[in-house]
Coordinates of C-alpha atoms and ligand atoms in Angstrom, one line a residue:
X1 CA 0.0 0.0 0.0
X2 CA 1.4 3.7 -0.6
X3 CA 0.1 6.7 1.5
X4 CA -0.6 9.4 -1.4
X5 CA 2.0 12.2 -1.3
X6 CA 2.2 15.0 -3.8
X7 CA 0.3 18.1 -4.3
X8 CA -2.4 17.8 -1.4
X9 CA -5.7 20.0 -3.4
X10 CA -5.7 17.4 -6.1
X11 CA -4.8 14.6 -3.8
X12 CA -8.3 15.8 -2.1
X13 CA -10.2 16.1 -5.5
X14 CA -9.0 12.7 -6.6
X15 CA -10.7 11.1 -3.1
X16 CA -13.4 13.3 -3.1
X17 CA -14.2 11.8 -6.8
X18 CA -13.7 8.4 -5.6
X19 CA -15.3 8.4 -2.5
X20 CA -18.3 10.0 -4.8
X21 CA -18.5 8.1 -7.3
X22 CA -16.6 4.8 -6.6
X23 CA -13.4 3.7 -8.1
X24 CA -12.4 5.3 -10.7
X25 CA -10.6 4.1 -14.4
X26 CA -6.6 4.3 -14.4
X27 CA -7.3 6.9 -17.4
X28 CA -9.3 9.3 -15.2
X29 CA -6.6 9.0 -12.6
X30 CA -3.6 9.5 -15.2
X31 CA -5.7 12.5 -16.6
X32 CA -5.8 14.6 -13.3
X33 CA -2.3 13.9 -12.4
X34 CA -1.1 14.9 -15.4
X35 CA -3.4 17.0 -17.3
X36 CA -6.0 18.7 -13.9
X37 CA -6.4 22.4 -15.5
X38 CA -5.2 23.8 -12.0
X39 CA -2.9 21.3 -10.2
X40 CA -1.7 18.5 -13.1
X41 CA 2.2 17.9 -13.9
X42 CA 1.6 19.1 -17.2
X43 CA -1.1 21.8 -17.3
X44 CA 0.2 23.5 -14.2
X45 CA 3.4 24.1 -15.3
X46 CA 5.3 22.2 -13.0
X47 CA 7.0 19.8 -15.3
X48 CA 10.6 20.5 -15.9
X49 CA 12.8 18.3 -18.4
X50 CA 16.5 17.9 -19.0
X51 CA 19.5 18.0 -16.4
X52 CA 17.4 19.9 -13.7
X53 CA 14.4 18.6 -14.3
X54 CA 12.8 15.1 -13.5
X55 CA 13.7 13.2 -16.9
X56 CA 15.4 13.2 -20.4
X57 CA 14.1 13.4 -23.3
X58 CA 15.2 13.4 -27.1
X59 CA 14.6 17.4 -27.2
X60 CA 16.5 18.2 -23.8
X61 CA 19.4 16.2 -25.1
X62 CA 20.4 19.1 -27.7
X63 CA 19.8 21.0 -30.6
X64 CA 21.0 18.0 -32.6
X65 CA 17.9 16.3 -32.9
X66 CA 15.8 18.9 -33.5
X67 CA 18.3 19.6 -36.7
X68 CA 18.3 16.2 -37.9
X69 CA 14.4 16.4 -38.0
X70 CA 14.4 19.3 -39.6
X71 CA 16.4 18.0 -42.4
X72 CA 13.6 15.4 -42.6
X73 CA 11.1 18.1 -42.8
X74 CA 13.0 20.0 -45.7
X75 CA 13.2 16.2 -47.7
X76 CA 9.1 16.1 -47.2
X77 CA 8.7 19.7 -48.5
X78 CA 10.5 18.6 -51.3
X79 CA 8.7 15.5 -52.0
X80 CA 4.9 17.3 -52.0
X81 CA 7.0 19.7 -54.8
X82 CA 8.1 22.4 -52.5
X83 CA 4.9 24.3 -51.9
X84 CA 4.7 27.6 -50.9
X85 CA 2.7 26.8 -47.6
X86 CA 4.0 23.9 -45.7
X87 CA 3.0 23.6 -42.2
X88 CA 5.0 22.2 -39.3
X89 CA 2.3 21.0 -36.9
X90 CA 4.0 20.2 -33.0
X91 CA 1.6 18.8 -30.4
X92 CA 3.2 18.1 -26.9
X93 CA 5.3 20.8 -27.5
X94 CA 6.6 21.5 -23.8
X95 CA 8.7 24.5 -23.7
X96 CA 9.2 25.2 -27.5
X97 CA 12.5 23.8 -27.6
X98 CA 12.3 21.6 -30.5
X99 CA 10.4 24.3 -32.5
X100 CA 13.5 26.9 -31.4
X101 CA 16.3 24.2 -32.8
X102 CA 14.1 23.4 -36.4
X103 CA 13.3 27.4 -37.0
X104 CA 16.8 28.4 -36.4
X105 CA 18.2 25.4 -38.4
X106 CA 16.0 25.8 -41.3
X107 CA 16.3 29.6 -41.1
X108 CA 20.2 29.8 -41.3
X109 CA 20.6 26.0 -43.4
X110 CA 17.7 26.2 -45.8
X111 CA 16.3 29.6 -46.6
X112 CA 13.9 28.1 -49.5
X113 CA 12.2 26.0 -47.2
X114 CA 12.2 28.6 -44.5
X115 CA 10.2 30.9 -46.6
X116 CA 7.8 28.5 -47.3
X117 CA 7.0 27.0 -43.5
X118 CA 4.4 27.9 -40.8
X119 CA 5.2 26.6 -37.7
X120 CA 1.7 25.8 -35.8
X121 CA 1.4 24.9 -32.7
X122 CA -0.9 22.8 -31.0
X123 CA -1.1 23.7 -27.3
X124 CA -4.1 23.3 -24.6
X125 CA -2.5 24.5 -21.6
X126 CA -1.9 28.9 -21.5
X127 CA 0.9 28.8 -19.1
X128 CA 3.2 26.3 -21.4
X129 CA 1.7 28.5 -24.6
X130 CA 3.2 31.5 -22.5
X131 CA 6.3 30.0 -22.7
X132 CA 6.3 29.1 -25.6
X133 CA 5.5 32.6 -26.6
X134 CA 9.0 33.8 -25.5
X135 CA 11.1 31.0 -26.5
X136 CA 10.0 31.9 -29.9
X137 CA 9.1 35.5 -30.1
X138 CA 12.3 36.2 -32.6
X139 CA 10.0 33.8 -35.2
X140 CA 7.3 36.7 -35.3
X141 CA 3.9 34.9 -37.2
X142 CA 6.1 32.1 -38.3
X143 CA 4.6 30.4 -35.5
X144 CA 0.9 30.3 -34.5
X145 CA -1.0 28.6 -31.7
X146 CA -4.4 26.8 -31.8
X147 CA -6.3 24.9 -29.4
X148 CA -7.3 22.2 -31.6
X149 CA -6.2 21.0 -34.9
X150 CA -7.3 22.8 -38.6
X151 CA -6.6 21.6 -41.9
X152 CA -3.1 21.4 -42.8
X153 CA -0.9 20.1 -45.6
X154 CA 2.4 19.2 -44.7
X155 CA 3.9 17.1 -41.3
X156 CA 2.1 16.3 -38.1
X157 CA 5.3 15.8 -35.8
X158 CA 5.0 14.9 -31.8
X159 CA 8.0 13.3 -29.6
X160 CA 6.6 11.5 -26.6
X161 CA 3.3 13.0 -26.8
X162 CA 0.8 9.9 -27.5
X163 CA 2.6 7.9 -24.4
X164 CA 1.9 10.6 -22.3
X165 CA -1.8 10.1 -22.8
X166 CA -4.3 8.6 -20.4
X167 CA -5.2 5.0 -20.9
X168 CA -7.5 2.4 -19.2
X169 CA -5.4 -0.5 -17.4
X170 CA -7.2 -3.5 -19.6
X171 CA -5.3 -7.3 -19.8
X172 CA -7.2 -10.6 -20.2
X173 CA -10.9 -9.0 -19.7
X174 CA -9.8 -7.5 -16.4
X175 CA -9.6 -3.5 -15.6
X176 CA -7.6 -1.9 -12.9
X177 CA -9.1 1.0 -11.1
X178 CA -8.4 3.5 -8.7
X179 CA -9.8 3.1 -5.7
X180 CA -9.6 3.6 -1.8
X181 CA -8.2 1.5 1.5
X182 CA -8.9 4.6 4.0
X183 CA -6.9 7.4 3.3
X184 CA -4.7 4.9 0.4
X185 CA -4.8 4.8 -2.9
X186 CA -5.1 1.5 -4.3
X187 CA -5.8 -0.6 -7.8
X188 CA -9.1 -2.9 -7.4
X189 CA -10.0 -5.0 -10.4
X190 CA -12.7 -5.8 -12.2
X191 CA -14.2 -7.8 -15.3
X192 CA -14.7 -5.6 -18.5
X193 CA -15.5 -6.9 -22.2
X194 CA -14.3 -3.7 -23.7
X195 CA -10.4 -3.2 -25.1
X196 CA -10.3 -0.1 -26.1
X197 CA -7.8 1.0 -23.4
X198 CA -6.2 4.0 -25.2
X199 CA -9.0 6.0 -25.9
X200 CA -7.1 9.5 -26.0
X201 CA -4.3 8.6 -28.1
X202 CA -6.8 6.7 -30.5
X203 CA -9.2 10.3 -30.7
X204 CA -5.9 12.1 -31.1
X205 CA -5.3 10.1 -34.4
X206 CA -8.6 10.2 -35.7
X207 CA -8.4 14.3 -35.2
X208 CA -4.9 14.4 -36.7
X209 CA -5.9 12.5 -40.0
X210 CA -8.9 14.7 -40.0
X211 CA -7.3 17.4 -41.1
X212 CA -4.1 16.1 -42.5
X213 CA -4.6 16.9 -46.5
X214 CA -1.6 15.8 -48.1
X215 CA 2.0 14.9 -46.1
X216 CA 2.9 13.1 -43.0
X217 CA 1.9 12.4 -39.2
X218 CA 5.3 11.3 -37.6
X219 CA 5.7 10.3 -34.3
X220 CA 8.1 9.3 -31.5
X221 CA 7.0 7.2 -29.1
X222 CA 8.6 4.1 -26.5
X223 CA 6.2 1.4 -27.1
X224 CA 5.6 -2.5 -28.4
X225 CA 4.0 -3.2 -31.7
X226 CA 4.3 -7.2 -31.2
X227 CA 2.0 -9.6 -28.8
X228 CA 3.7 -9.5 -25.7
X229 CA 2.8 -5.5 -25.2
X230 CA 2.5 -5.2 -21.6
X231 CA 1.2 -2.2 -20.4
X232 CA 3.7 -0.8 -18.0
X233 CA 3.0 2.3 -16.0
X234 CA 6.5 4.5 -15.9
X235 CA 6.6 7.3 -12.7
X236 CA 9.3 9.5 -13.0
X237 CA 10.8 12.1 -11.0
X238 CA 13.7 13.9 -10.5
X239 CA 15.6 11.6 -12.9
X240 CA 14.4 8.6 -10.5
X241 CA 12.1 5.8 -11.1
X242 CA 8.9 5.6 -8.6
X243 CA 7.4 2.5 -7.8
X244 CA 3.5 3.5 -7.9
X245 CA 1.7 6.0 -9.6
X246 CA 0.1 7.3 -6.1
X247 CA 3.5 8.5 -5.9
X248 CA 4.0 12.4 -5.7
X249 CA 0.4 13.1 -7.4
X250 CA 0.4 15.7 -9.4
X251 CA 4.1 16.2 -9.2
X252 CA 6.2 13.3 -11.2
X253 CA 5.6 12.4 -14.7
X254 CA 3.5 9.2 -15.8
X255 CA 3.7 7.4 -18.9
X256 CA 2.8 4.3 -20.5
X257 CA 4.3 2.2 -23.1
X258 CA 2.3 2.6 -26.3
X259 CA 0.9 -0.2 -28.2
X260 CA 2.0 1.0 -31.9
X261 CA -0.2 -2.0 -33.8
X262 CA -3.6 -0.2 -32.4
X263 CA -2.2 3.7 -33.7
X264 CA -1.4 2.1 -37.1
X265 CA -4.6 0.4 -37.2
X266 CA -6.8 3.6 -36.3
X267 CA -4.4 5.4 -38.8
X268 CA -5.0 2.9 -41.6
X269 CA -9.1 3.1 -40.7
X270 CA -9.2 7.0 -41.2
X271 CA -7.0 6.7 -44.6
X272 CA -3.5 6.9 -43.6
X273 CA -0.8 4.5 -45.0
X274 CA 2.3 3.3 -43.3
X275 CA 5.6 4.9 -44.8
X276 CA 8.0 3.5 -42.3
X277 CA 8.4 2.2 -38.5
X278 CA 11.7 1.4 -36.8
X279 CA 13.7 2.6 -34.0
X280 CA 15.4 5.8 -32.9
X281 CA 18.9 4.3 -34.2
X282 CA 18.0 3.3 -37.7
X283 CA 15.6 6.1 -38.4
X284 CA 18.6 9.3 -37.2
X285 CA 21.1 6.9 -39.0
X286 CA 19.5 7.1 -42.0
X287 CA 18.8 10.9 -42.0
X288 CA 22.5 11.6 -41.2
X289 CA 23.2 9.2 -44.0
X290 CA 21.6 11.1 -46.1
X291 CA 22.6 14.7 -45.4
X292 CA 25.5 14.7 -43.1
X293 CA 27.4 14.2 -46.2
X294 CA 25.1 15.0 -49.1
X295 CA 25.0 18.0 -51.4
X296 CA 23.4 20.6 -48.8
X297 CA 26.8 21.5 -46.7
X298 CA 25.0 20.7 -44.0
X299 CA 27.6 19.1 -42.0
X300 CA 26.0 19.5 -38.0
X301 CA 29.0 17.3 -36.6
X302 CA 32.5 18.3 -37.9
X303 CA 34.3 19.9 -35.9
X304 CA 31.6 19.6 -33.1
X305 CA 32.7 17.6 -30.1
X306 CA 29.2 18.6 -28.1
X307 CA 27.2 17.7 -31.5
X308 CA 29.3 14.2 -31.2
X309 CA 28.0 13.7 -27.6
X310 CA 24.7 14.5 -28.7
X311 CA 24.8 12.3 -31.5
X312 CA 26.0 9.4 -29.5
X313 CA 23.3 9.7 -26.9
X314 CA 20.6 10.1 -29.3
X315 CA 21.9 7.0 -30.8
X316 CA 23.4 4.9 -28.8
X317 CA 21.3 1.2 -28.5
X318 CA 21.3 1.9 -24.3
X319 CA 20.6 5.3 -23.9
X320 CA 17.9 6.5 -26.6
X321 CA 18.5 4.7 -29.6
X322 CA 16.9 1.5 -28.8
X323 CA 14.3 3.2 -26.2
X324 CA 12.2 4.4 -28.8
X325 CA 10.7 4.2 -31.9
X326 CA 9.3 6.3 -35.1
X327 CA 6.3 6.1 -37.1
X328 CA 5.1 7.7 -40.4
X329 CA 1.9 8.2 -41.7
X330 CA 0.9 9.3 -44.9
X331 CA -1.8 10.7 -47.2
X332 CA -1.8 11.0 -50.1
X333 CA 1.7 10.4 -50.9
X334 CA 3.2 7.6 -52.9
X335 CA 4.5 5.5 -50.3
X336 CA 5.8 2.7 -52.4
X337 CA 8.3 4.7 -53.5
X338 CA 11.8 5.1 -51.9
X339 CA 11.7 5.4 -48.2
X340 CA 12.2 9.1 -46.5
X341 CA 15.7 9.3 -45.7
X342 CA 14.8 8.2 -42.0
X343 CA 13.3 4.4 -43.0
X344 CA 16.4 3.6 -45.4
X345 CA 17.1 1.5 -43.0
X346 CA 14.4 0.2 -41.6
X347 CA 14.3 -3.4 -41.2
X348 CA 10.5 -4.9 -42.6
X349 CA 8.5 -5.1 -39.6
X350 CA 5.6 -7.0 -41.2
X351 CA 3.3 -4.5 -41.2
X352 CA 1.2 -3.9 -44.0
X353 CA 0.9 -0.2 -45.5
Ligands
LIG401 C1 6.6 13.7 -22.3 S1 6.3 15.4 -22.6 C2 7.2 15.6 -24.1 C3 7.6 17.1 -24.4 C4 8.5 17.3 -25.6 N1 7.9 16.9 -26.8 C5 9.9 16.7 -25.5 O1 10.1 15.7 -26.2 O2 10.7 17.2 -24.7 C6 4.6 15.3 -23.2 C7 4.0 16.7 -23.6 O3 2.7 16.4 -24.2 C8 1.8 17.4 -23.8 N2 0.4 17.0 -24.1 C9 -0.3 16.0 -23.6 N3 -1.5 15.9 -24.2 C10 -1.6 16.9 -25.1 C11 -2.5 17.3 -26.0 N4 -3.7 16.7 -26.1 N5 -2.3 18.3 -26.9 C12 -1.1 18.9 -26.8 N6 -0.1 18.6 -25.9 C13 -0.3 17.6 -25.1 C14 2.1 17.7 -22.4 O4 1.7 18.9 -21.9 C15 3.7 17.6 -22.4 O5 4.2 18.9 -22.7

């Protein structure tokens, strides 16, 4: 059993709600320590990432990987014949970071495609769009907000955003909720016929090829796409693991591993086709492959021993190159073609386009 510690008000509202209304579904839980407009990790403003924060991730590692995606942008631009409004649509966006290391890489690398781009971002939470705001005020109306998505033709991008969503704890016909021993939070189970466990990433697809027109919906994500997907619950904070989610409520981060098979599937239902899966390692291979030492002069790691270290963690099989993996999505695009420069090298995973 673990006595709740975090932030008390929404330690109170989570009871309250239980004690209400009975035990409550892991994705309700998840959503008010992460998402509660007033007190959630996320929407509160709490979360910090990188060295002095409570995890790692891709972004907070560098610029690096921010510059090797946006060379991936600039090789999609060119494949739906360089329009003249391609948008860059971020959701989970944080900080801006990763929007701050593609403007000023495309700006200073690839004028062309810089003139054409709009930066758009898709942010629910005002205090992270405020900061936002300044991270990327030298951009002027390059970059726009919305609350919800709008038509767009061009690439959908999110790192760690759809494993960061609420889902239902479902295995074998059994769900775990949230419920109460006294003052303790605790999991009771019971029988459910239902499967549809990941509800808000699944809604998140269907709104994202919605209004995709023509381009790409890439994500990165830690997650399974074979049968022995188990769905683990990962607390983090301060760059240590917790053992329970009823851990420092509304104060560590909470994630689950995503089941890739039922995004592709939902993807592939609303019109989408596969145009590559593999893991962090192959997919940044490939794209350095391509332009580290193609005709752009873009060289990012001569010369460059922080661009090195950067590269190495990024890649590296036990830090984040194994960790996680990339998906792409597309619409009407030939995807029988040659591979984008990420999925040169990505092994066939059996999955059907
Ligand atoms: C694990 S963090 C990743 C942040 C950043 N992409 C990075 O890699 O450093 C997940 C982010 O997704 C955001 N998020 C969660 N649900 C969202 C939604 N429906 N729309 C937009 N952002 C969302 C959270 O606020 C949080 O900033």
């Amino acid at each position: 059993m673990n006595t709740p510690d975090g932030n008390p008000a929404l330690i109170q509202i989570i009871r309250d709600q239980i004690e209400n209304h009975g035990p409550q579904s892991f994705a309700w839980f998840m959503q008010q320590a992460l998402y509660h407009p007033e007190h959630g990790y996320y929407s509160s403003g709490r979360c910090q990432i990188g060295r002095k924060g409570d995890y790692f991730t891709n972004v907070s590692v560098g610029p690096l990987f921010g510059q090797l995606l946006a060379s991936q942008f600039s090789e999609i631009w060119e494949r739906l014949g360089k329009l003249s409004d391609f948008v860059i649509v971020e959701q989970g966006v944080h900080d801006g970071q990763f929007a701050q290391d593609v403007l000023e890489f495309v700006q200073t690398r690839l004028p062309e495609f810089f003139e054409a781009l709009r930066y758009r971002i898709l942010e629910p939470f005002p205090i992270l769009k405020e900061q936002q705001r300044r991270k990327l005020e030298a951009f002027g109306d390059k970059v726009e907000w919305r609350e919800s998505p709008e038509p767009f033709t061009g690439v959908h991008f999110s790192n760690e955003l759809l494993d960061a969503m609420p889902v239902r704890l479902i295995s074998d016909g059994t769900e775990k909720l949230v419920g109460l021993d006294g003052d303790t939070f605790v999991f009771v189970e019971r029988q459910v016929d239902k499967t549809m466990f990941n509800q808000a990433a699944l809604d998140c697809v269907d709104r994202i090829a919605a209004n995709l027109q023509r381009g790409y919906f890439i994500a990165i994500d830690y997650g399974f796409l074979d049968e022995q997907f188990e769905r683990n619950v990962q607390v983090r904070a301060q760059h240590r693991h917790l053992d329970s989610p009823f851990e420092q409520i509304g104060e560590a981060d909470i994630t689950i591993a995503l089941d890739w098979r039922s995004v592709i599937q939902r993807a592939q239902a609303n019109g989408l086709r596969v145009a590559g899966f593999t893991d962090q390692h192959h997919f940044l291979t490939g794209i350095i492959s391509q332009f580290e030492t193609g005709d752009r002069g873009q060289s990012l790691l001569a010369d460059s021993p922080k661009a090195k270290r950067e590269l190495q963690t990024l890649l590296h099989p036990e830090m984040l190159g194994r960790a996680f993996q990339v998906l792409a999505l597309a619409k009407k695009v030939d995807v029988e073609g040659p591979p984008l420069a990420g999925f040169k090298f990505a092994r066939h995973q059996g999955l059907s386009r």
